[in-house]
XYZ file of C-alpha atoms in Angstrom:
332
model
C 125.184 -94.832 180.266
C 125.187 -91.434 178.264
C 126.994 -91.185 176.313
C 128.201 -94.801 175.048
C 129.971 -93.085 172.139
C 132.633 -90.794 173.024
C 134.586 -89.543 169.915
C 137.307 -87.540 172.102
C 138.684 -91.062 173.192
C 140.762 -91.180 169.884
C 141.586 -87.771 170.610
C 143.297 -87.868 174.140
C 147.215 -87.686 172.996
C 149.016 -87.244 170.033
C 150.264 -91.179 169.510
C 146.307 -92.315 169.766
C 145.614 -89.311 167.378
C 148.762 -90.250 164.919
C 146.932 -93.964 165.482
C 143.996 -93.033 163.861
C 145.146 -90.703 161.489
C 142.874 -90.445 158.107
C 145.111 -88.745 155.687
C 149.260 -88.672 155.681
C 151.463 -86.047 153.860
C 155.040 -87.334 152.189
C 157.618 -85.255 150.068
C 156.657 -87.432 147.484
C 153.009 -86.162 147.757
C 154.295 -82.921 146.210
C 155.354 -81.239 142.650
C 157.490 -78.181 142.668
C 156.423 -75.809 139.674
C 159.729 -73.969 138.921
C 160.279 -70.508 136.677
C 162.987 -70.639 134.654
C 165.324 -67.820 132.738
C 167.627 -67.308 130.053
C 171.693 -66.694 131.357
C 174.084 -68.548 133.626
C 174.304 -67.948 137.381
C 171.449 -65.478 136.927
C 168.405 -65.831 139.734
C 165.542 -62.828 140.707
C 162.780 -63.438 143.557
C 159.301 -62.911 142.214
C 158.059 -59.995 144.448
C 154.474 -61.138 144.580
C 155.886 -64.777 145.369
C 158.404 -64.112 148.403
C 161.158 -67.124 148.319
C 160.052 -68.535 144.823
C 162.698 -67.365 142.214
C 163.285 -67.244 138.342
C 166.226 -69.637 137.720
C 168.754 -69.606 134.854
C 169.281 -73.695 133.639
C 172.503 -74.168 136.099
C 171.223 -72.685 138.958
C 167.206 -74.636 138.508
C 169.378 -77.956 138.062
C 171.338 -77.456 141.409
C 167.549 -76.475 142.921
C 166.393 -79.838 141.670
C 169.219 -81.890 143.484
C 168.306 -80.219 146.200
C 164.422 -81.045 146.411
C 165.239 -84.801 145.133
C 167.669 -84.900 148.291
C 164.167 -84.210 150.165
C 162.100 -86.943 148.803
C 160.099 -84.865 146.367
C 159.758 -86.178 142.942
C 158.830 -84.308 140.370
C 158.655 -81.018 138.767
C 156.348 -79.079 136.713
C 158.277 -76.874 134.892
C 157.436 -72.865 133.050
C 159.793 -70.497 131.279
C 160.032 -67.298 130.827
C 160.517 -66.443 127.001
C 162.570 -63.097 125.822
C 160.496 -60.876 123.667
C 161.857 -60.898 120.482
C 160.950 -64.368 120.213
C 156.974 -64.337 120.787
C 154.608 -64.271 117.790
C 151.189 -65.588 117.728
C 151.696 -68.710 116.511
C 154.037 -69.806 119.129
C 157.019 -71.086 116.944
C 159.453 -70.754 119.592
C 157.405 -73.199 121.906
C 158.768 -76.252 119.968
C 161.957 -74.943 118.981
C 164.711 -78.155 119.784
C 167.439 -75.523 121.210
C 164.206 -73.567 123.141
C 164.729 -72.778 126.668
C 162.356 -75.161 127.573
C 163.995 -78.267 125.418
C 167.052 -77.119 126.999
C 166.129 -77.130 130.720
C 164.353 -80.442 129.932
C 167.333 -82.106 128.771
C 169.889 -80.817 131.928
C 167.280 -81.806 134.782
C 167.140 -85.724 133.081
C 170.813 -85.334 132.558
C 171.395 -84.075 136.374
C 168.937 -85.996 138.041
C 167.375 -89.251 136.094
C 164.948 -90.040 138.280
C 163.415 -86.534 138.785
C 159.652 -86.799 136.912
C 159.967 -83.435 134.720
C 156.504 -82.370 133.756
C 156.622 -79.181 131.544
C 153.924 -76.965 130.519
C 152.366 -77.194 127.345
C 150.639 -73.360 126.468
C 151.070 -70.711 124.271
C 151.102 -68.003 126.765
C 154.987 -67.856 127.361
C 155.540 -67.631 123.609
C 152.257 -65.390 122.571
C 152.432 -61.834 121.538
C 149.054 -61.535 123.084
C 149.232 -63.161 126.377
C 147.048 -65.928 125.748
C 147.124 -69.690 125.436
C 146.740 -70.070 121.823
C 146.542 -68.408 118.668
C 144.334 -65.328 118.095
C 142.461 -65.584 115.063
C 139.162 -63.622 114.361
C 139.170 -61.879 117.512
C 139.638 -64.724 120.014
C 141.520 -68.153 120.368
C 141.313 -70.221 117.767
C 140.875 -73.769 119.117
C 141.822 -76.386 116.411
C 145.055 -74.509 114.995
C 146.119 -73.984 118.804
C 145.671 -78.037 119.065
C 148.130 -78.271 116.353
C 151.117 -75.947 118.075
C 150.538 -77.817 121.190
C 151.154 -81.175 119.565
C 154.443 -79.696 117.886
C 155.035 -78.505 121.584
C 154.374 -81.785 123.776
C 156.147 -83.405 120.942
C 159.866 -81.547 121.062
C 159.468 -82.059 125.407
C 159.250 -85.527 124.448
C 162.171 -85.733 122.275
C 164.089 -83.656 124.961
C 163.131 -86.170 127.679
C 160.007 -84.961 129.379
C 158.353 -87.924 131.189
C 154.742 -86.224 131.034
C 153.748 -83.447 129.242
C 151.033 -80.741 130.950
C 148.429 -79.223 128.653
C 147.415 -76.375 130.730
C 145.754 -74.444 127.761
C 142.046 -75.397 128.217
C 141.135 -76.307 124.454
C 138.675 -78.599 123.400
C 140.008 -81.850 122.345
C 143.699 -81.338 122.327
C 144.446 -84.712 124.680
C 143.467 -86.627 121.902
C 145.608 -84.755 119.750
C 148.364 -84.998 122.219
C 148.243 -88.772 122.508
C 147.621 -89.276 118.846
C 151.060 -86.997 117.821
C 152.920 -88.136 120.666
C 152.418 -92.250 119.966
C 152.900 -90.945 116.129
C 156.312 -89.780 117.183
C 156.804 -93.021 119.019
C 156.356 -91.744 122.540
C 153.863 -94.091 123.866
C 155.223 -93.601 127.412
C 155.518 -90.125 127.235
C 152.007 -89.329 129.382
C 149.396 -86.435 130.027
C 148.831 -84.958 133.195
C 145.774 -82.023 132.010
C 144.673 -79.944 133.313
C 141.205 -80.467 133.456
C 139.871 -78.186 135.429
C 141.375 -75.341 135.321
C 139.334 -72.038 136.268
C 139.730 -68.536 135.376
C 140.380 -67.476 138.586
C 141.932 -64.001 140.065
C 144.091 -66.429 142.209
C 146.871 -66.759 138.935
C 148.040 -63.110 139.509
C 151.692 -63.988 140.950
C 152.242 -66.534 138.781
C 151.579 -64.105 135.527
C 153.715 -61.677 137.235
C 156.652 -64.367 137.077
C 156.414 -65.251 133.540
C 155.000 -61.881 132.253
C 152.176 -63.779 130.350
C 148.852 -61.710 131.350
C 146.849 -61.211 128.407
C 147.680 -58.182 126.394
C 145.045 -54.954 126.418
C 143.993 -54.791 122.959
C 140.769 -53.851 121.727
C 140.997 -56.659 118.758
C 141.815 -59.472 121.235
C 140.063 -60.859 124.251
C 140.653 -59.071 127.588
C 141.002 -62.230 130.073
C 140.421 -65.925 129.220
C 137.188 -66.454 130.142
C 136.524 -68.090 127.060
C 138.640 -71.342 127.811
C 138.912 -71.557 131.548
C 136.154 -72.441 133.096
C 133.757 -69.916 135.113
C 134.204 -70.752 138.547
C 130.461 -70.591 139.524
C 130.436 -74.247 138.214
C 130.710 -77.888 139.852
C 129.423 -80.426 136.708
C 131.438 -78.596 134.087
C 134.443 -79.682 135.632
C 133.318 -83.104 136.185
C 132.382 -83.319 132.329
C 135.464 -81.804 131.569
C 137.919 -84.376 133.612
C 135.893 -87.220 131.970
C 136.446 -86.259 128.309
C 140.052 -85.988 129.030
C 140.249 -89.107 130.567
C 138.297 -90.206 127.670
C 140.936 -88.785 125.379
C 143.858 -90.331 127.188
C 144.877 -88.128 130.005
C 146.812 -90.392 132.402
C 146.544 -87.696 135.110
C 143.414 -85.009 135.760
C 144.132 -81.778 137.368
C 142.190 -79.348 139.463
C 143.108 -75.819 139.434
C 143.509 -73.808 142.081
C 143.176 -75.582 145.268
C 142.001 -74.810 148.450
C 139.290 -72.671 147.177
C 138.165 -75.639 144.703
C 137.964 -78.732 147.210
C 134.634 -79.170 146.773
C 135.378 -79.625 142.649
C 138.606 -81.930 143.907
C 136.539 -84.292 145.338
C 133.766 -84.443 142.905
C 136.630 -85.428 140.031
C 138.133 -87.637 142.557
C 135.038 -89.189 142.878
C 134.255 -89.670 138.929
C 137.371 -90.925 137.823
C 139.943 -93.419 137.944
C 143.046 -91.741 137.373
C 145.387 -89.922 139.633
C 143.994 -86.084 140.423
C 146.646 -83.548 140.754
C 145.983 -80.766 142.555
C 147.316 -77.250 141.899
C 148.036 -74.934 145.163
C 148.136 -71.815 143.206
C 150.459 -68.138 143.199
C 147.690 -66.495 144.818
C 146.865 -68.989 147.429
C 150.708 -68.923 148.230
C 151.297 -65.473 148.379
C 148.503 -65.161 150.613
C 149.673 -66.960 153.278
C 153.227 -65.126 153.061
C 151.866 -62.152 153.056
C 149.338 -62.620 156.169
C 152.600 -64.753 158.369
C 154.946 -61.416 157.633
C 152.159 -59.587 159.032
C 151.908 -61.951 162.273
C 148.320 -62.797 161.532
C 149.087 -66.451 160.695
C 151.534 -69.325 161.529
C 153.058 -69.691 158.308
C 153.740 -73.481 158.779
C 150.730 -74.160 160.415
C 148.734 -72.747 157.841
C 150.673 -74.366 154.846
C 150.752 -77.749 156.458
C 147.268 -77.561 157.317
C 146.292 -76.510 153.698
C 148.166 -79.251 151.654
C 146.972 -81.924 153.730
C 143.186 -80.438 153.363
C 143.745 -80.480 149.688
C 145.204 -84.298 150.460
C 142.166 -85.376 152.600
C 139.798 -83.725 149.485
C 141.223 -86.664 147.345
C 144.340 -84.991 145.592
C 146.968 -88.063 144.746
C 149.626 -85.157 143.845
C 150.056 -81.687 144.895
C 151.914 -78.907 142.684
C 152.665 -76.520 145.018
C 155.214 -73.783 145.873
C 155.318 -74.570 149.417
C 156.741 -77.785 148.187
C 160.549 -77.621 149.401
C 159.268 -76.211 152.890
C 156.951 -78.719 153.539
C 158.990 -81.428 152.899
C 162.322 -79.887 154.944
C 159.176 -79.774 157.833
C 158.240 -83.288 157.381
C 161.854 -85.287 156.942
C 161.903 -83.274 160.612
C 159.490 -85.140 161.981
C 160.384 -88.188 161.228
């Protein structure tokens, strides 16, 4: 009789394992965050980042035909901002002829259906490195709100279909629904991020826009001050409400597979999609240990994204994107 429960019966081959199957990854599952650079025909690989590249406009467009041909569907979208045109108060960010208006407007123009999802921070466009304005000695919250409105606003006029506050300051959903239905964008949504931790993972990422905070004595010397301290669980859960409160159509937890436990709290609290970043540092990680031999690179990846999947993510912005789907439309 013992035992009358015998849990390796739905494990015996792969079809009764497929069968029974929990979770399920798709190419539409994923987001591809792409870098993109001033010129024409002009492309670098971001050494900390093997096989993730800063893109001129043309050459990000013909990258975006390219995913969409693999069933992924969106695009979360940074740029890398020449010098001479940061300042503290970020007046490039909403510039109509930025580079960010204009990569907007030639990935709707190339590929309609694409979802384009740009990032909405000061960082690119700061003097200082940091998300907002400096003002007193630190980041001044309410006049950053302000920027980011004039921001989210010009994405919107250049044809973003969501915007992406990644900044961390208090209140500024609200603010970004209120300008953005002011400006008649009422479909225009919010994917925040909600959650978003100041974590040593972001290390590759600053290295591909050049936007790690300054060292200045009269300025703060990381951004512990809006991201969240990763020692906590409820903060993020209070967090994801309020912007939900706010308006946020979409929450998002950042990083990932070191936060699953904090993906599946949110998941659990609210009642809008969760997004789910898989971060620089969690992808150079894995490069760097499968160039060593010490891990099956695909293995490892797919096993990753479909944790983060099982933890209760409904979308997953990650750089392994294009592999993992080229691995998937495989197997069908």
């Amino acid at each position: 009789m013992f035992p009358l429960h015998r849990g390796r019966r739905l494990r015996t081959s792969e079809s009764i394992r497929s069968l029974v199957r929990e979770t399920s990854l798709s190419p539409a599952d994923f987001m591809f965050p792409m870098f993109i650079a001033e010129g024409e025909n002009y492309q670098v690989e971001i050494s900390s980042m093997p096989g993730i590249f800063r893109r001129s406009i043309d050459l990000t467009v013909e990258e975006v035909k390219e995913i969409f041909a693999l069933g992924i569907r969106a695009v979360n979208i940074y740029v890398k901002v020449s010098e001479n045109l940061k300042d503290n108060e970020g007046n490039e960010a909403w510039n109509p002829n930025g580079l960010m208006q204009n990569a907007i407007r030639a990935i709707k123009a190339a590929c309609p259906e694409m979802i384009v999802m740009p990032d909405v921070a000061l960082d690119p466009y700061s003097i200082y490195g940091h998300d907002g304005i400096i003002a007193n000695g630190d980041v001044e919250n309410d006049s950053t709100n302000t920027a980011l409105v004039k921001m989210a606003v010009s994405h919107a006029q250049a044809g973003a279909d969501f915007v992406a506050p990644s900044d961390m300051m208090d209140g500024r959903v609200l603010r970004l629904r209120e300008g953005l239905d002011a400006a008649g964008f009422h479909n225009v949504g919010i994917m925040s991020y909600s959650a978003k931790y100041a974590s040593a993972f972001y290390g590759p990422f600053r290295d591909a826009l050049d936007s790690a905070p300054v060292d200045a004595t009269e300025i703060p010397k990381d951004k512990k001050t809006y991201q969240m301290d990763y020692a906590n669980r409820i903060e993020a859960i209070k967090e994801a409400l309020w912007d939900v409160e706010e308006g946020a159509d979409m929450v998002m937890v950042k990083p990932g597979i070191a936060y699953l436990d904090i993906v599946r709290e949110v998941k659990n609290a609210v009642n809008v999609p969760v997004t789910v970043y898989h971060v620089s540092g969690e992808y150079a990680m894995i490069k760097a240990a499968a160039e060593r031999g010490w891990l099956d690179h695909d293995k490892i990846m797919m096993e990753q994204l479909m944790c983060i999947k099982r933890a209760g993510a409904s979308l997953i912005s990650t750089y392994f994107a294009k592999e993992a789907a080229i691995l998937l439309n495989k197997v069908k």
